[in-house]
XYZ file of C-alpha atoms in Angstrom:
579
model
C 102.828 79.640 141.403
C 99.141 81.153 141.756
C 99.280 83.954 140.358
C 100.887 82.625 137.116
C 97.961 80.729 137.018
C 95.974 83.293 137.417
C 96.793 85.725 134.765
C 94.762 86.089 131.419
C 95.329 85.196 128.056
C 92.950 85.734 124.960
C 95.247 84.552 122.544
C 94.890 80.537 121.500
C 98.596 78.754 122.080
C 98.605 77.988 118.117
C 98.698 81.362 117.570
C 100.996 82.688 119.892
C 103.268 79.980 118.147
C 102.521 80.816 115.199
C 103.148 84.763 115.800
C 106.392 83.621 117.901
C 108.192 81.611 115.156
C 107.425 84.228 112.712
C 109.479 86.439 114.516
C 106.120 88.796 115.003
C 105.986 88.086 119.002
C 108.717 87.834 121.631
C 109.251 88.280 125.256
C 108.892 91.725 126.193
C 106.597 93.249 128.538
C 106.197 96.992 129.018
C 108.156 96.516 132.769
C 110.775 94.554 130.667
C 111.735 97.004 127.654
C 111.578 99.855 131.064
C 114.331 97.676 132.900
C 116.184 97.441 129.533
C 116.427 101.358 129.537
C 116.500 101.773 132.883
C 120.059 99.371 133.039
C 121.465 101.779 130.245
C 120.226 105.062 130.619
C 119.468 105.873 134.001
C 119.846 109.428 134.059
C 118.356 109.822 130.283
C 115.127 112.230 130.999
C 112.160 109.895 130.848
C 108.643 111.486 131.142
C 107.823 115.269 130.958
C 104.286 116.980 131.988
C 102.905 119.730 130.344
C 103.404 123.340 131.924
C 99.981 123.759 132.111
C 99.585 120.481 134.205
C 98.450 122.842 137.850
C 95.628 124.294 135.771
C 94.394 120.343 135.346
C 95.386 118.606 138.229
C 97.198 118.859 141.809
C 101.009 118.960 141.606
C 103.439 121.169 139.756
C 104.545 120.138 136.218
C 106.913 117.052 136.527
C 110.696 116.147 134.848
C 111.208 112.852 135.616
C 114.425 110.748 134.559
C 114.009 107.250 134.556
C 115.654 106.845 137.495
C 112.856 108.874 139.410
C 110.571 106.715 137.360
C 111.427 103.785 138.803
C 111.000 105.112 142.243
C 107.675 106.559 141.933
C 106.699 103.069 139.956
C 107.605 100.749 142.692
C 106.310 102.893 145.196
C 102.844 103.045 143.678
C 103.460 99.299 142.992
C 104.396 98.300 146.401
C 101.188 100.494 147.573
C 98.737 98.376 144.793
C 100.534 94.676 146.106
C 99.581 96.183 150.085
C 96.152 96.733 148.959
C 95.838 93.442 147.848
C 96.243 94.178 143.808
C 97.508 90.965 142.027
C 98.166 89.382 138.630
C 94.588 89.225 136.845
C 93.206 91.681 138.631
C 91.285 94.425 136.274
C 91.626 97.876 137.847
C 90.318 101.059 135.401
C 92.354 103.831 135.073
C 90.581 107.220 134.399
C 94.016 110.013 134.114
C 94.800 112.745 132.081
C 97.999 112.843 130.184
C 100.325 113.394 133.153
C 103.045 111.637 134.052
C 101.576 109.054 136.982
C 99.659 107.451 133.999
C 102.704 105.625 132.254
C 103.928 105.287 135.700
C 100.920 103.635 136.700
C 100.891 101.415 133.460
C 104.676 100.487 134.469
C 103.296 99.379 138.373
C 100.328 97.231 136.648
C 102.472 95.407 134.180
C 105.391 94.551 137.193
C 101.868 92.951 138.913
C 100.795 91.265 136.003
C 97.458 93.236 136.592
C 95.410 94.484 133.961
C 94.746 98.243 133.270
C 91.659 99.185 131.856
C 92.132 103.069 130.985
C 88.888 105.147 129.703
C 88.995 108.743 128.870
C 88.083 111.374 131.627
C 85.515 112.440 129.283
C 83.886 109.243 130.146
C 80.857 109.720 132.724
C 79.005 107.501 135.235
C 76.467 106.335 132.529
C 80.025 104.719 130.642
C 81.716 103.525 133.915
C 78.895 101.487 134.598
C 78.397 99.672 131.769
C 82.193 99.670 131.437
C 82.164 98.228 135.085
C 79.395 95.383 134.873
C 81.216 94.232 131.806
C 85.095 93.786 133.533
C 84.028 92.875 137.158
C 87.029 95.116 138.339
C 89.191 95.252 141.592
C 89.902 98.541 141.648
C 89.677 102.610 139.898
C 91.929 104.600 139.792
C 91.785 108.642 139.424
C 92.710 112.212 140.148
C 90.524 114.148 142.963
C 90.619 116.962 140.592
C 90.282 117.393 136.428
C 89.869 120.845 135.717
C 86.483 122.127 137.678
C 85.421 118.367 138.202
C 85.851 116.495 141.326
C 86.396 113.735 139.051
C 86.774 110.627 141.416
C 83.963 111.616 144.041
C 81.786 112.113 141.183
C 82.411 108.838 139.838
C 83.474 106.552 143.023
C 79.210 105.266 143.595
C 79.933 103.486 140.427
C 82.637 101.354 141.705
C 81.164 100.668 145.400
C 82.532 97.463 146.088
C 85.574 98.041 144.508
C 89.063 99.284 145.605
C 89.305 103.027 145.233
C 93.069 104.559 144.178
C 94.011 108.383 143.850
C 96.441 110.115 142.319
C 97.584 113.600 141.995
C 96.201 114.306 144.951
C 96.497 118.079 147.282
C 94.543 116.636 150.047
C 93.909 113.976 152.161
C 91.786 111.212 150.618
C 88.469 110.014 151.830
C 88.825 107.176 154.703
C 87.619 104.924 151.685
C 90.343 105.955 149.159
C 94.002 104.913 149.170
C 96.235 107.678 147.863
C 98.729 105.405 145.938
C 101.798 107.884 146.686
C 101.055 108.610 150.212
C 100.059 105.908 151.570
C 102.721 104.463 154.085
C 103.876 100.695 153.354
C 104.172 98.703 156.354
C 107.937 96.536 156.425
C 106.603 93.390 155.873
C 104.556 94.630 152.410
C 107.587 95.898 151.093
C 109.167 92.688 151.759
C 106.260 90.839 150.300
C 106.056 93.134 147.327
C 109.760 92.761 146.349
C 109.705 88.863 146.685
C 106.329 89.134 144.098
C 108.451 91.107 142.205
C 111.701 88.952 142.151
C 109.285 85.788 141.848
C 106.430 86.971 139.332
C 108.032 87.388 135.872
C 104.913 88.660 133.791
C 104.544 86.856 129.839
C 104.433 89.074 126.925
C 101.413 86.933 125.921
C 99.273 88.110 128.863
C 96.544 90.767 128.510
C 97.938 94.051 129.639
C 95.140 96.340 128.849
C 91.064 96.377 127.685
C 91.038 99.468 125.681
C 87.216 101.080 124.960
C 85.712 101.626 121.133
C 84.849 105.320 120.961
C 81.384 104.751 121.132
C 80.059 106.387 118.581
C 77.664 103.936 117.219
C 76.091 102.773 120.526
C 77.839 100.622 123.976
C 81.697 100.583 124.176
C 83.214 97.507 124.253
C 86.308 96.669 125.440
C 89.355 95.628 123.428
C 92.034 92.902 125.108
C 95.523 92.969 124.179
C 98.359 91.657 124.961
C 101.767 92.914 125.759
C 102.732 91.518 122.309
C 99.419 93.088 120.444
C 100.779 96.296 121.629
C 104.511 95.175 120.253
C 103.413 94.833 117.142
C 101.607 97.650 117.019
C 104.288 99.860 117.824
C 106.576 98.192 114.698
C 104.077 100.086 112.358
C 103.614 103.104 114.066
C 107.243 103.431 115.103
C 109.174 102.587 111.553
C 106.522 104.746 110.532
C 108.388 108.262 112.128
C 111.608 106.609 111.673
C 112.005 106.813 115.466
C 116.059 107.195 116.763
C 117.618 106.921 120.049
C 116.844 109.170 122.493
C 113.755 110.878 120.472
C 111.247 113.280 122.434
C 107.750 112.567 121.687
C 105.052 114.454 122.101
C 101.771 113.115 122.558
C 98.634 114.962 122.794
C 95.972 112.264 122.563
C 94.639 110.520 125.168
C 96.850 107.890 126.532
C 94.086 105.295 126.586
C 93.799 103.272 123.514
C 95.549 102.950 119.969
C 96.936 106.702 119.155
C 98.513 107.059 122.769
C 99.287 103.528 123.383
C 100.577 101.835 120.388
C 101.730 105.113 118.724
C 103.912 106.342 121.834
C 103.885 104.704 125.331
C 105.790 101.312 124.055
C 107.706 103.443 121.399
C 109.007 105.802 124.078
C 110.568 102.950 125.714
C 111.785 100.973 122.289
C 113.887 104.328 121.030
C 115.209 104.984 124.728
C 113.642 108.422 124.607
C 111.861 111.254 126.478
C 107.909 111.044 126.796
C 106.719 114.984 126.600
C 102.532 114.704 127.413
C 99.837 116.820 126.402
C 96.188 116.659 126.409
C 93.653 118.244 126.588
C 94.291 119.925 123.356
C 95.956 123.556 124.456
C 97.080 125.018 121.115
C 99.980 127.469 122.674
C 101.074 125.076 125.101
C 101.498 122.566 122.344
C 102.984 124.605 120.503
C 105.170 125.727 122.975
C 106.087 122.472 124.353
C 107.689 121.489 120.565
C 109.339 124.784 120.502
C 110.945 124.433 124.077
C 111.156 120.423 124.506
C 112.800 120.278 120.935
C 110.382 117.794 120.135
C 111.270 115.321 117.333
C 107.887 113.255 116.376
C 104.117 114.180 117.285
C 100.997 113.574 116.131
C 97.948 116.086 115.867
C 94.326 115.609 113.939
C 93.745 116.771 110.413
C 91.836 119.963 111.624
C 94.605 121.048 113.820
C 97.414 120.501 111.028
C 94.654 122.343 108.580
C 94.242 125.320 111.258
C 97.753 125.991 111.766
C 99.102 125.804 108.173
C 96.478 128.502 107.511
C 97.513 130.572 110.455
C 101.287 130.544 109.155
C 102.450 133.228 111.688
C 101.681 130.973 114.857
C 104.484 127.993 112.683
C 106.995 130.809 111.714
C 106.876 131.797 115.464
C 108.752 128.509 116.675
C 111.809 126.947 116.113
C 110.714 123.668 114.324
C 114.361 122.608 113.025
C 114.068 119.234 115.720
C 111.046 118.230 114.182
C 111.161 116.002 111.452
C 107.808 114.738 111.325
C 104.240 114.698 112.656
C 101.803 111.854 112.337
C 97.891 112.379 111.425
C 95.024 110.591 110.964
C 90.943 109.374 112.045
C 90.130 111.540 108.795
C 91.319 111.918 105.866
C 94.199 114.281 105.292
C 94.065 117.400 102.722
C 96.904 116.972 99.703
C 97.263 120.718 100.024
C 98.393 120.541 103.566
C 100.680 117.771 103.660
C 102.112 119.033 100.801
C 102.767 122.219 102.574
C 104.325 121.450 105.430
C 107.231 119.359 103.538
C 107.739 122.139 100.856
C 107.641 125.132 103.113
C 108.699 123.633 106.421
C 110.678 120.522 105.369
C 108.519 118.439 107.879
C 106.905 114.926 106.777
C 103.140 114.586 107.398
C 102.748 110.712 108.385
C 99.280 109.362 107.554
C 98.153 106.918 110.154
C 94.940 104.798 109.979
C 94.322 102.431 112.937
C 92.058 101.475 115.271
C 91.780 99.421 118.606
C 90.782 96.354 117.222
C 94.266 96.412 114.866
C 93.688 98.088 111.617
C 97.493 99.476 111.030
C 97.809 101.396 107.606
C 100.488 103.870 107.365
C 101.762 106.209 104.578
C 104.766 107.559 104.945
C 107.333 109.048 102.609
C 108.710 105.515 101.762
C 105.904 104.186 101.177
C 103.787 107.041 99.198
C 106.530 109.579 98.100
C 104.319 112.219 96.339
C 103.021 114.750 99.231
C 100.165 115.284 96.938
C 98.751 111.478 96.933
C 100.258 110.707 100.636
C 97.004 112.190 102.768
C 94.729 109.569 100.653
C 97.260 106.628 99.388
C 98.486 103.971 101.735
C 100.136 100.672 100.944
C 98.131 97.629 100.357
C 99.822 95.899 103.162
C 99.783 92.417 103.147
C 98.964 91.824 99.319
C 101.442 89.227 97.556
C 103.839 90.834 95.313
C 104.204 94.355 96.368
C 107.057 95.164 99.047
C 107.517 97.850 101.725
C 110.028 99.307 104.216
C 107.613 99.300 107.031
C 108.043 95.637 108.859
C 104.104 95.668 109.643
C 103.655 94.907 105.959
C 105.221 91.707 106.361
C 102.559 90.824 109.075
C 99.486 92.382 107.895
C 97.271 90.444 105.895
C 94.655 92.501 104.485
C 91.561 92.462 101.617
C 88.703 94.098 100.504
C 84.698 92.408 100.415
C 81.579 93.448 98.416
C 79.185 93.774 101.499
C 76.378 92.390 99.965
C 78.255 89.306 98.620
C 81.081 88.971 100.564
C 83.067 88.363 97.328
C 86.900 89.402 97.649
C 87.038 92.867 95.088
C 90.645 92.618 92.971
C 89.865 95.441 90.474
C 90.510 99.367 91.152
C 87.828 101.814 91.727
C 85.295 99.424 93.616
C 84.460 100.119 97.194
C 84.814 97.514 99.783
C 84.657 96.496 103.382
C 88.442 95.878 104.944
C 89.243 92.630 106.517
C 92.306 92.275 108.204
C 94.164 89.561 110.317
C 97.698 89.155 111.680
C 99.451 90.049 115.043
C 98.205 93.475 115.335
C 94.512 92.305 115.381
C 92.947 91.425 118.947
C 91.125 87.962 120.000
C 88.117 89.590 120.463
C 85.760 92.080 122.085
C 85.438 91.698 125.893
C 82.547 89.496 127.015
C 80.889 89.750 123.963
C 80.324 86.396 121.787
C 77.420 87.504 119.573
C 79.651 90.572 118.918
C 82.455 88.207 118.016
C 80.619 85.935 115.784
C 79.873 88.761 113.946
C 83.094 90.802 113.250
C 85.019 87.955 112.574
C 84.897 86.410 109.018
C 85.579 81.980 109.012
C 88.717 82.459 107.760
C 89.962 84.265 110.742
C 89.732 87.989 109.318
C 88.245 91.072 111.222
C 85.274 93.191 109.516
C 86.924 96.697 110.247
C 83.627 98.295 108.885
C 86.029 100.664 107.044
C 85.765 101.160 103.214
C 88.380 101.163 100.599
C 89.066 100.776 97.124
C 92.034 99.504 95.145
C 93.530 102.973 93.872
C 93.732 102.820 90.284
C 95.763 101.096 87.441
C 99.698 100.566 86.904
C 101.711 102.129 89.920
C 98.435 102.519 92.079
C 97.334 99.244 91.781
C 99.699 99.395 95.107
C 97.677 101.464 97.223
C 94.471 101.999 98.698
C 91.973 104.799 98.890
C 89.943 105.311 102.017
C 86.351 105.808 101.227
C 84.876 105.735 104.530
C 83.128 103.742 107.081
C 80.411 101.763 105.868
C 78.121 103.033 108.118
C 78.432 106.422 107.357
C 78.301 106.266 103.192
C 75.273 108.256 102.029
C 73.013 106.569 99.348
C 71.590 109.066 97.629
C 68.986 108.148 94.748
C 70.839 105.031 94.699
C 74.230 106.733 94.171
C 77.205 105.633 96.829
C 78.864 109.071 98.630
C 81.798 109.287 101.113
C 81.296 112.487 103.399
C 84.986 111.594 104.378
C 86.097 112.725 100.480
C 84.045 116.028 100.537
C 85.054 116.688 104.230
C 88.722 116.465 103.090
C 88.029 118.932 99.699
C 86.396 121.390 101.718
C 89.352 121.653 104.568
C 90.904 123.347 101.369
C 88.161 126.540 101.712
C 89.642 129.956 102.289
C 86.792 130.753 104.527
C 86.087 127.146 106.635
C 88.122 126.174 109.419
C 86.359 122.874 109.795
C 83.214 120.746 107.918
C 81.117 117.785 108.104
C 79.061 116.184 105.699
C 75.902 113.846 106.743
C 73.438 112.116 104.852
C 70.155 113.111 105.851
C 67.057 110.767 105.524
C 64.955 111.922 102.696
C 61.901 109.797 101.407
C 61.848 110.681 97.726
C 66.381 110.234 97.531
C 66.686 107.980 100.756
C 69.158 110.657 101.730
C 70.389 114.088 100.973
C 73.729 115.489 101.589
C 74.112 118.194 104.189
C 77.145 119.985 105.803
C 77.575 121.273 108.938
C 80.883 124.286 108.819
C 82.628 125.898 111.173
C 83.510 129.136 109.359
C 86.913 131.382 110.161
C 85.966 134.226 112.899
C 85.046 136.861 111.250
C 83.766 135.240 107.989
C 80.465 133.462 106.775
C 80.169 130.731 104.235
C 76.768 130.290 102.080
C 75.532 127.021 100.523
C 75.859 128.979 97.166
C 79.665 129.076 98.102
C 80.406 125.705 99.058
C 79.185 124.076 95.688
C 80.803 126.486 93.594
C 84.311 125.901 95.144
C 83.037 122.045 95.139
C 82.139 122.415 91.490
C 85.471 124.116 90.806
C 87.073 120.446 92.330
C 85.010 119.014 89.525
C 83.472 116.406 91.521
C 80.167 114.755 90.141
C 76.518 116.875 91.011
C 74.883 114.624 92.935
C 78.151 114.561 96.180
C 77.042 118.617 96.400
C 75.678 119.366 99.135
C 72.026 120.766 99.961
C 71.469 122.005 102.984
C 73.866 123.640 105.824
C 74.278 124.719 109.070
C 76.594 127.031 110.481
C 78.177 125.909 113.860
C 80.858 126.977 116.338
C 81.924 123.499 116.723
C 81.376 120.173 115.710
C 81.337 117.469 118.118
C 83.887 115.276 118.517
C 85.014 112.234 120.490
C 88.176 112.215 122.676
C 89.785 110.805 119.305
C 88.867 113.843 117.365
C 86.806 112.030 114.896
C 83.861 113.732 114.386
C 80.804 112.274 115.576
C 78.330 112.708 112.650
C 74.927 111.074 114.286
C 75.142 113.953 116.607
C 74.816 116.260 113.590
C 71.424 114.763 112.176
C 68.937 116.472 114.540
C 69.990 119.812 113.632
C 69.354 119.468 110.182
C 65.642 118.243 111.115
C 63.715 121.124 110.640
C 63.335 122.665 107.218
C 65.269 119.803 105.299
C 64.488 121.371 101.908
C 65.650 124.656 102.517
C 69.170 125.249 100.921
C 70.282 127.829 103.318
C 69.897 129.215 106.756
């Protein structure tokens, strides 16, 4: 039929075989593994909003079975199909984490349409490139995020296209279609269920173009396919040890690899309860895994950091559901993760991924010293070393000199990761120079991420993160990694969160600098900070020479810290060792 012809596909057929007879790929679609749960476990509780949700958006904070699910789904599919939404069709999807956003996901993938979701920290100046570069049908949004009239401020951008709300308190513009109010004429609904019964979507098709954070210049958009995402979850998901009928709680954006591939297809695969959260309110997250007797979540570095040294806010809640909590984008501090599984008996997962399909993860399996866990993981992918994760038997990964290109095999030498397997996407969206680029001859992605082989003997196994390759500081010719002295310095009595940056320096090339966000109530001095890095006997020329004192550091909807927006403060007075 037409709109099987229609739909997209990155992937070349040799692959998808290839993938398929491995075992790697199948036939499920996110609608698919839904009906799966739906058939068994109607009345199971399926998607949960934060209590806070009225302070964020219209409508009071949902519990939704999957029963109601499926309601609210086809009704906001049957409203898409009347307005003309197909298979192929790109629509972008700027929500919060509330409950019509996996809903919504659930509607696009029954259409075979594709959903393009972008943070609502995105603006107009990101929409537009965002929209020039998919040639979308449709948006979809919330009339209200917080303060912001979020999709009047941003509906100019898409003029021309379809405009969707949801969450709605009001009566939408003559111009916007309010996907759960609209009514649906007979005949629709007739023509919507027979697209339905007739239109069987193929795991192989694109579901979603994902964004790159950004932080080194124009997003570009990341394809995937129903079976990307699959195999994504396999890592990420025998990575918590997921069981039936888990709650997860997910506080990052459910828009691109953490939200996505960590949670929305494993909610579905362990037949379990979705609990959503974001943005980041720390007593309502809290609260939520006290009350929701949540099993598996996942929170950034600085958060787990912050609340290990602020013990009264953990011994507050009952944490005896939670067995584990997933981190990542940064380096994790030995000291912590070894402190919540001695004091609290909870494992801290250590997650490194991307959009494009990096998937390392370090588990208690796979690194069983707490100590070593927050730098270790697994040299998935490397002939003669075996794992309990499944992704390792799919991930094919090495490390390359950058100058060279030469493939490093001895410990303690810094490379660039390539990586290539079922997790990795085609391709960026539109973008063949970018392509040529990031992809090696042999098929393998440049991540752009640094690692070394860990050592001799038993960690010949792993490797060490060293940073991205962008970001290492050359100082008098000497290689730095602000990642490993952002992760020492987490340990600081008096810090509650640090950067480094390498700032240009004629004489050096660059010197090291580092922006801190001390404890209220306390001050840190430069003097300070390279005694208690001298103490971690690190080598003189990583300390640090100039600092700033901030009240935050700036940060992407990720968390990862976004270090080029550091630089200009440190460009007055670069010599100066102290403010």
């Amino acid at each position: 039929r037409p709109d099987r012809e229609r739909t997209v596909r990155t992937t070349p057929q040799s692959l998808i075989d290839t993938h398929t007879r491995a075992g790697w790929w199948g036939n499920d679609t996110l609608c698919s593994l839904f009906d799966q749960v739906l058939e068994q476990r109607p009345e199971r509780l399926a998607l949960v909003d934060a209590p806070n949700r009225p302070s964020l958006v219209a409508g009071a904070a949902a519990r939704l079975t999957y029963s109601d699910v499926q309601l609210r789904a086809d009704a906001i599919g049957a409203a898409l199909y009347a307005s003309g939404i197909r298979a192929s069709d790109i629509v972008v999807v700027q929500l919060p984490n509330i409950v019509e956003l996996p809903i919504l996901y659930l509607a696009l993938s029954r259409l075979g349409a594709v959903a393009s979701p972008v943070p609502v920290q995105y603006g107009r100046h990101e929409l537009a490139e965002i929209r020039e570069s998919l040639s979308a049908a449709a948006y979809v949004s919330v009339a209200r995020f917080k303060e912001q009239c979020l999709l009047a401020d941003h509906a100019e951008v898409f003029d021309g296209c379809k405009l969707f709300c949801l969450a709605s308190d009001a009566d939408s513009e003559s111009d916007v279609i309010d996907l759960e109010r609209s009514i649906i004429s007979d005949s629709d609904q007739a023509g919507y269920a027979a697209y339905c019964a007739e239109f069987i979507p193929d795991a192989n098709d694109i579901f979603t173009i994902c964004w790159t954070s950004g932080t080194t210049g124009t997003p570009k958009g990341v394809p995937r396919s129903h079976n990307h995402w699959w195999a994504i979850s396999i890592g990420s998901g025998d990575l918590a040890e997921l069981r039936d009928a888990d709650v997860l709680l997910n506080p990052f954006p459910l828009v691109n690899m953490g939200g996505i591939g960590g949670f929305l297809f494993n909610w579905l695969k362990c037949h379990g309860t979705l609990v959503l959260h974001h943005p980041m309110d720390l007593p309502v997250f809290l609260g939520q895994i006290n009350d929701e007797r949540v099993n598996y979540t996942i929170a950034p570095p600085a958060l787990l950091n912050t609340l290990l040294q602020n013990r009264h806010l953990l011994d507050s809640l009952d944490l005896s559901a939670l067995r584990s909590i997933g981190s990542g984008s940064a380096p994790l501090s030995s000291w912590m993760v070894e402190g919540y599984e001695k004091d609290y008996g909870i494992d801290i997962m250590n997650n490194f991924g991307s959009n494009e399909g990096m998937c390392l993860v370090s588990g208690p399996k796979e690194v069983p010293d707490p100590a070593l866990r927050g730098e270790l993981f697994p040299r998935f992918g490397i002939e003669g070393y075996s794992w309990n994760n499944r992704i390792a038997d799919m991930f094919v990964s090495k490390l390359v000199c950058t100058e060279t290109g030469a493939e490093i095999v001895e410990p303690g030498v810094a490379g660039e990761m390539l990586i290539k397997g079922p997790t990795v996407f085609d391709g960026y969206w539109n973008s063949p120079k970018a392509n040529a680029d990031v992809f090696s001859k042999d098929g393998y992605f440049h991540t752009g991420d640094m690692f070394e082989i860990a050592g001799d003997g038993e960690q010949q196994k792993y490797y060490r993160f060293v940073g991205r390759h962008k970001d290492i500081i050359s100082r008098g010719g000497m290689k730095i990694s602000p990642a490993e002295l952002d992760n020492l310095l987490a340990g600081h009595e008096k810090i509650a969160d640090a950067a480094v940056v390498g700032v240009a320096d004629q004489i050096l090339g660059e010197r090291i600098a580092v922006a801190v966000v001390p404890k209220p109530g306390e001050s840190v001095t430069l003097d300070e900070i390279i005694a208690f890095l001298k103490e971690k006997d690190i080598a003189v020329f990583k300390l640090p020479e100039m600092i700033r004192l901030l009240d935050a550091l700036p940060r992407n909807p990720l968390g990862k810290v976004l270090r080029h927006e550091l630089l200009p403060i440190f460009d007055a007075q670069r010599d100066c060792k102290n403010d």
